[in-house]
Amino acid sequence: MPHAVRPRTLPRPGPAPAPRPRTPRVRSLIDADALRVLHRAARVLLDDLPQLTDGLVAALQEREPAYRAAVEDDATETWQEVHRSLRHSISSLLDPRGARDAARRCSWKIGATRAEQGLPLDALLHAFRLGGSLVWQGLVDETFRTAPEDVRLLVHVASDVWDFVDEHCTLVADAYRQTERQLAWRRENRVRLLAAALLDGTSRIADLPEAARALGLPEHGRYVVVAVAGGRPAGCPGAQAALAPGVRVHWHTGVDADHGIVLVEDGTESVVPKERPAGARVGVSSEVDGLSAVGEARRLADTALSLCPEEGGTVHLTEHLPAALVASSPELGAALAERLLGPLARLEPADAEVLLDTLATWLACDGSAQRAARRLYCHRNTVLNRLRRYEQLTGRSLSRPTDLIEVGLALTARTLLHP
């Protein structure tokens, strides 16, 4: 608190006024008398501090609902907090310079503690102003009781008393907001750590209830994980556009992709709409049961994302299982492609490309040479001749189911591993 004796007027710019008769030291004498009256009354309040504390606690219970709840929860702690604050405040009236730092530390601690407890800031500031009013009224009442003629002198220190109250209201608000920011950062960081552990599959069973509360999702339920990359603003708000409206999801921002933990509720047709953000690549996992299985769903979503074309698209893993198998084990996929397609490498590159294109088109047309011919702009017999040539080069038979499955997987591996 600034010293109670301070100039009542500020110097104004401009020429100095002409000298005029004045009585020297009138102001300082008044200030000295006002301080004497203030200190006398403040010492009495300090002696009656328990009674003053009771009065402020009662006023808070009556006029501030948030503090009413605080008193009911822990009456002793609230009384002690009020008592400390009043003691430091009144001590600052008696010794502004010596008690200032201790009073500031006390107010800062109250602001930080009440922020941690979740007491509304408005209620806290109201409590400090009520305390200021109670102290001021106590000073006036005590002066009026012992020396009514001195009450008029208190007006000379009134601004200092209320400046002290305003200073400490500002201090309390700063402490409260700083603590609130720290708490929010800790909560956000904790939520991020919990979500990351779920997605990485490293979450402990004991942490699942906390993760469910933090993410606002049930521990037990059906989930899919959606991986989104490209064609979006950085961060989760852009990834949200990849989902159908109304789905319950928690987004986790990653370096290469954002991951959404999506609750699949009864009646949900699809968590990902047909319309997607321009250029976005979206991978959707199959459904899993419970938050404990989210790590596996994340791996499936990443696999689905790896199957998306660079220009964008949505891949549901359940609709691309053969490709997902190849993508999950690229070494085996490469070995399969070499075994089924390697003999074509002995041909001229253009010839090999024609055979591979014909084979892929024929499979895409469900084994219809007629439809494949239309797509390739050639005769049906040309398609059949090319297929027989492939069989001759590789020793495989396209009429044998096991060979046909392996050929399909080999072509998929070639597309994925050598785009």
XYZ file of C-alpha atoms in Angstrom:
419
model
C 0.000 0.000 0.000
C 1.341 3.480 -0.778
C 2.088 5.647 2.223
C -1.032 7.230 3.695
C 0.462 10.734 3.492
C 0.708 11.876 -0.113
C 0.046 15.078 -2.102
C -3.601 15.915 -2.667
C -2.959 17.783 -5.935
C -0.817 17.061 -8.937
C 1.369 19.726 -10.648
C -0.208 21.128 -13.791
C 1.710 22.057 -16.920
C 2.061 25.738 -17.838
C 3.556 28.876 -16.329
C 4.027 28.984 -12.598
C 1.240 30.890 -10.794
C 1.982 34.189 -9.144
C 3.045 33.934 -5.505
C 0.222 34.300 -3.034
C 0.045 34.321 0.705
C -0.418 30.861 2.218
C -0.102 29.289 5.601
C 2.933 26.982 5.643
C 2.599 23.297 6.664
C -1.214 23.404 6.919
C -1.583 20.311 4.721
C 1.152 18.346 6.466
C -0.363 19.177 9.853
C -3.766 17.936 8.703
C -2.202 14.768 7.307
C -0.347 14.151 10.558
C -3.560 14.535 12.548
C -5.421 12.262 10.121
C -2.728 9.590 10.448
C -2.882 9.826 14.233
C -6.655 9.265 14.134
C -6.284 6.439 11.602
C -3.605 4.640 13.613
C -5.535 4.960 16.875
C -8.630 3.363 15.343
C -6.606 0.728 13.453
C -4.913 -0.447 16.673
C -8.322 -1.014 18.224
C -9.480 -2.990 15.175
C -6.329 -5.101 15.359
C -7.026 -5.881 19.013
C -10.614 -6.861 18.117
C -9.556 -8.820 15.027
C -11.408 -12.069 15.903
C -14.664 -10.170 16.267
C -14.026 -8.317 12.996
C -13.288 -11.653 11.291
C -16.564 -13.092 12.562
C -18.379 -10.092 11.150
C -16.822 -10.429 7.688
C -17.426 -14.195 7.538
C -21.063 -13.597 8.485
C -21.364 -10.897 5.804
C -19.890 -13.234 3.195
C -22.311 -16.000 4.138
C -25.220 -13.610 3.845
C -24.247 -11.686 0.715
C -22.043 -14.016 -1.370
C -23.475 -17.471 -2.243
C -20.117 -18.846 -3.425
C -18.543 -18.072 -0.063
C -21.561 -19.498 1.703
C -20.692 -22.838 0.109
C -17.014 -22.386 0.987
C -17.852 -21.773 4.641
C -20.076 -24.849 4.710
C -17.297 -26.964 3.176
C -14.530 -25.767 5.516
C -15.539 -23.116 8.029
C -12.220 -23.181 9.881
C -10.057 -22.655 6.801
C -12.295 -19.839 5.540
C -12.210 -18.089 8.924
C -8.415 -18.338 9.081
C -8.064 -17.010 5.535
C -10.259 -14.004 6.340
C -8.416 -13.458 9.617
C -4.991 -13.437 7.896
C -6.183 -11.072 5.190
C -7.686 -8.596 7.682
C -4.601 -8.740 9.900
C -2.293 -7.915 6.996
C -4.627 -5.182 5.727
C -4.916 -3.402 9.090
C -1.194 -3.826 9.767
C -0.558 -2.066 6.451
C -2.554 0.926 7.718
C -0.253 1.135 10.738
C 3.013 0.433 8.906
C 2.517 0.779 5.116
C 6.137 0.305 4.221
C 6.980 -2.524 6.605
C 3.808 -4.591 6.122
C 3.304 -4.053 2.380
C 5.181 -7.107 1.064
C 3.611 -9.506 3.557
C 0.146 -8.169 2.709
C 0.781 -8.610 -1.012
C 2.008 -12.178 -0.521
C -1.087 -12.969 1.524
C -3.455 -11.616 -1.138
C -1.576 -13.388 -3.935
C -1.794 -16.697 -2.090
C -5.522 -16.250 -1.514
C -6.073 -15.528 -5.213
C -4.054 -18.585 -6.291
C -5.663 -20.905 -3.719
C -9.198 -19.855 -4.570
C -8.501 -20.328 -8.283
C -7.343 -23.885 -7.569
C -10.529 -24.486 -5.580
C -12.725 -23.120 -8.362
C -14.247 -20.225 -6.416
C -15.546 -17.666 -8.959
C -13.313 -14.624 -9.349
C -16.273 -12.249 -9.005
C -17.054 -13.777 -5.610
C -13.433 -13.396 -4.519
C -13.278 -9.727 -5.544
C -16.627 -9.113 -3.847
C -15.178 -10.605 -0.653
C -12.183 -8.245 -0.768
C -14.414 -5.233 -1.311
C -16.691 -6.314 1.524
C -13.589 -6.617 3.698
C -12.499 -3.108 2.704
C -15.949 -1.719 3.512
C -15.995 -3.480 6.872
C -12.556 -2.150 7.836
C -13.444 1.382 6.759
C -16.734 1.278 8.666
C -14.863 -0.049 11.698
C -12.412 2.860 11.525
C -15.240 5.384 11.301
C -17.271 3.766 14.115
C -14.292 3.520 16.471
C -13.288 7.142 15.834
C -16.869 8.304 16.328
C -17.057 6.354 19.593
C -13.889 7.797 21.115
C -13.561 11.239 19.468
C -16.515 12.250 17.247
C -14.846 15.501 16.329
C -11.999 13.584 14.650
C -14.212 11.700 12.186
C -13.833 14.560 9.705
C -10.080 13.957 9.610
C -10.521 10.439 8.224
C -11.582 11.896 4.891
C -7.941 12.805 4.326
C -6.871 9.147 4.375
C -9.980 7.630 2.780
C -8.460 7.546 -0.703
C -5.391 5.747 0.648
C -7.528 3.078 2.297
C -9.506 2.483 -0.865
C -6.401 2.602 -3.044
C -5.104 -0.248 -0.890
C -8.324 -2.199 -1.473
C -8.152 -1.596 -5.232
C -4.479 -2.568 -5.360
C -5.157 -5.857 -3.639
C -8.219 -6.586 -5.750
C -5.977 -6.204 -8.806
C -3.317 -8.385 -7.173
C -5.845 -11.096 -6.320
C -7.265 -11.019 -9.857
C -3.769 -11.333 -11.367
C -2.927 -14.285 -9.119
C -6.273 -15.919 -9.874
C -5.936 -15.567 -13.664
C -2.315 -16.699 -13.697
C -3.189 -19.780 -11.646
C -6.236 -20.395 -13.821
C -4.023 -20.338 -16.934
C -1.587 -22.748 -15.300
C -4.407 -25.080 -14.290
C -5.891 -24.947 -17.791
C -2.500 -25.768 -19.309
C -2.076 -28.683 -16.912
C -5.563 -29.976 -17.715
C -4.999 -29.656 -21.453
C -1.611 -31.321 -21.167
C -3.074 -34.137 -19.079
C -5.873 -34.651 -21.603
C -3.321 -34.730 -24.410
C -1.172 -37.265 -22.561
C -4.189 -39.464 -21.838
C -5.366 -39.314 -25.465
C -1.853 -39.999 -26.758
C -1.555 -43.038 -24.499
C -4.891 -44.378 -25.752
C -3.885 -43.907 -29.387
C -0.431 -45.390 -28.813
C -1.910 -48.375 -27.016
C 0.183 -47.667 -23.905
C -2.641 -46.554 -21.615
C -2.891 -48.421 -18.318
C -6.172 -50.054 -17.363
C -6.188 -47.985 -14.171
C -6.068 -44.771 -16.243
C -9.087 -45.598 -18.412
C -11.747 -44.086 -16.080
C -9.766 -40.822 -15.871
C -9.270 -40.819 -19.646
C -12.998 -41.328 -20.176
C -13.820 -38.355 -17.926
C -11.164 -36.133 -19.458
C -12.202 -36.894 -23.046
C -15.924 -36.820 -22.319
C -16.394 -40.313 -23.741
C -17.648 -43.534 -22.128
C -15.056 -46.094 -21.134
C -17.165 -48.865 -22.635
C -18.597 -48.319 -26.091
C -17.955 -48.884 -29.767
C -15.250 -46.739 -31.321
C -13.531 -46.067 -34.585
C -10.435 -43.965 -35.074
C -10.293 -41.556 -37.991
C -6.922 -40.425 -39.333
C -7.004 -37.204 -41.377
C -4.155 -35.672 -43.360
C -3.884 -33.025 -46.063
C -6.371 -30.487 -47.378
C -7.107 -28.966 -44.017
C -6.062 -26.100 -41.785
C -3.428 -27.153 -39.307
C -4.869 -28.718 -36.204
C -8.044 -30.453 -35.164
C -10.679 -27.848 -36.136
C -9.933 -28.493 -39.790
C -10.007 -32.254 -39.316
C -13.490 -31.965 -37.812
C -14.819 -31.264 -41.311
C -14.025 -34.855 -42.243
C -16.726 -36.161 -39.877
C -20.500 -36.273 -40.069
C -22.265 -33.621 -37.954
C -23.205 -34.539 -34.406
C -20.738 -37.370 -33.783
C -18.962 -37.439 -30.425
C -15.253 -37.248 -31.024
C -12.034 -36.257 -29.329
C -9.357 -34.928 -31.687
C -5.664 -35.387 -31.083
C -3.303 -33.291 -33.194
C -0.324 -35.112 -34.666
C 2.640 -34.157 -36.808
C 1.630 -35.989 -39.976
C -2.069 -36.533 -39.267
C -4.824 -35.756 -36.804
C -6.603 -38.641 -35.105
C -10.202 -38.580 -33.988
C -11.447 -41.035 -31.355
C -15.059 -41.366 -32.500
C -17.890 -42.897 -30.494
C -20.153 -44.990 -32.710
C -23.580 -44.616 -31.147
C -26.667 -46.623 -31.906
C -28.315 -45.428 -35.100
C -25.130 -43.879 -36.490
C -24.980 -44.712 -40.195
C -21.538 -43.368 -40.953
C -19.074 -41.258 -39.012
C -17.506 -39.995 -42.257
C -19.752 -38.299 -44.828
C -19.404 -38.856 -48.550
C -18.463 -35.218 -49.006
C -14.966 -34.593 -47.740
C -12.752 -31.504 -47.499
C -10.954 -30.829 -50.767
C -7.672 -32.706 -50.938
C -8.173 -34.410 -47.588
C -6.984 -37.963 -47.081
C -9.108 -39.845 -44.568
C -8.508 -43.306 -43.138
C -11.240 -44.964 -41.073
C -10.549 -47.975 -38.865
C -12.897 -50.858 -38.234
C -14.926 -50.712 -35.014
C -13.415 -51.740 -31.690
C -14.915 -52.238 -28.237
C -13.980 -49.806 -25.485
C -11.301 -47.171 -25.006
C -8.813 -49.903 -24.169
C -8.823 -50.967 -27.852
C -8.318 -47.475 -29.302
C -4.602 -48.133 -29.843
C -5.377 -50.993 -32.213
C -7.997 -48.854 -33.979
C -5.412 -46.111 -34.456
C -3.040 -48.540 -36.169
C -5.858 -49.682 -38.443
C -6.776 -46.057 -39.238
C -3.153 -45.301 -40.139
C -3.140 -48.342 -42.408
C -6.306 -47.119 -44.097
C -4.763 -43.648 -44.457
C -1.733 -45.152 -46.178
C -4.075 -46.570 -48.833
C -5.513 -43.142 -49.699
C -4.397 -41.644 -53.017
C -2.313 -38.485 -52.794
C -5.023 -36.364 -54.410
C -7.379 -37.195 -51.532
C -10.078 -39.665 -50.676
C -11.624 -41.696 -47.917
C -10.668 -45.306 -47.237
C -12.690 -47.465 -44.849
C -10.421 -50.284 -43.759
C -13.225 -52.855 -43.822
C -13.701 -52.192 -47.544
C -10.003 -52.620 -48.410
C -8.842 -55.555 -46.319
C -6.621 -57.207 -48.992
C -4.803 -53.943 -49.594
C -4.569 -53.426 -45.841
C -2.919 -56.814 -45.472
C -0.288 -55.854 -48.021
C 0.248 -52.419 -46.498
C 0.619 -53.936 -43.029
C 3.524 -56.088 -44.199
C 5.318 -54.349 -47.078
C 8.213 -56.836 -46.999
C 5.871 -59.772 -47.614
C 3.963 -57.717 -50.188
C 7.170 -57.030 -52.087
C 8.114 -60.729 -51.969
C 4.682 -61.710 -53.288
C 4.866 -59.163 -56.130
C 8.303 -60.441 -57.103
C 7.126 -64.025 -57.136
C 3.937 -63.415 -59.150
C 5.070 -60.555 -61.395
C 8.855 -60.868 -61.422
C 9.008 -62.990 -64.618
C 7.510 -60.053 -66.553
C 10.669 -58.087 -65.883
C 12.402 -60.022 -68.648
C 10.105 -58.354 -71.217
C 10.517 -54.957 -72.744
C 9.113 -52.414 -70.234
C 6.321 -51.402 -72.624
C 5.283 -55.020 -73.162
C 5.343 -55.751 -69.450
C 3.222 -52.671 -68.770
C 0.622 -53.802 -71.323
C 0.313 -57.221 -69.700
C 0.055 -55.771 -66.194
C -2.527 -53.212 -67.282
C -4.578 -55.913 -69.010
C -4.384 -58.193 -65.987
C -5.468 -55.424 -63.573
C -8.325 -54.318 -65.848
C -9.551 -57.903 -66.299
C -9.637 -58.372 -62.506
C -11.403 -55.026 -62.043
C -14.043 -56.218 -64.532
C -14.689 -59.353 -62.442
C -12.923 -61.597 -64.964
C -14.983 -60.441 -67.983
C -12.772 -60.285 -71.097
C -15.551 -58.508 -73.009
C -15.807 -55.640 -70.492
C -12.038 -55.425 -70.132
C -11.717 -55.137 -73.934
C -14.085 -52.195 -73.983
C -12.072 -50.423 -71.319
C -8.788 -51.149 -73.068
C -10.134 -50.286 -76.556
C -9.114 -53.655 -78.012
C -10.689 -56.938 -79.113
C -11.823 -59.551 -76.576
C -9.441 -62.108 -78.083
C -6.574 -59.672 -77.543
C -7.367 -59.636 -73.854
C -7.502 -63.430 -73.712
C -4.193 -63.747 -75.610
C -2.474 -61.407 -73.176
C -3.825 -63.345 -70.182
C -2.571 -66.646 -71.656
C 0.828 -65.050 -72.236
C 0.974 -64.051 -68.559
C 0.183 -67.650 -67.591
C 2.930 -68.968 -69.869
C 5.526 -66.548 -68.451
C 4.716 -67.177 -64.793
C 3.438 -70.740 -64.734
C 0.300 -69.529 -62.997
C -3.288 -70.390 -63.965
C -5.883 -67.627 -63.757
C -8.587 -70.280 -63.603
C -7.140 -71.635 -60.343
C -8.650 -69.756 -57.350
C -5.508 -69.741 -55.208
C -3.397 -68.391 -58.074
C -6.039 -65.762 -58.808
C -6.020 -64.557 -55.189
C -2.241 -64.305 -55.160
C -2.213 -62.401 -58.472
C -4.713 -59.901 -57.088
C -2.628 -59.346 -53.954
C 0.551 -59.062 -56.002
C -0.982 -56.358 -58.204
C -2.167 -54.536 -55.085
C 1.329 -54.733 -53.593
C 2.834 -53.399 -56.807
C 0.439 -50.437 -56.808
C 1.036 -49.642 -53.148
C 4.774 -50.192 -53.041
C 5.600 -48.738 -56.469
C 3.007 -46.033 -57.159
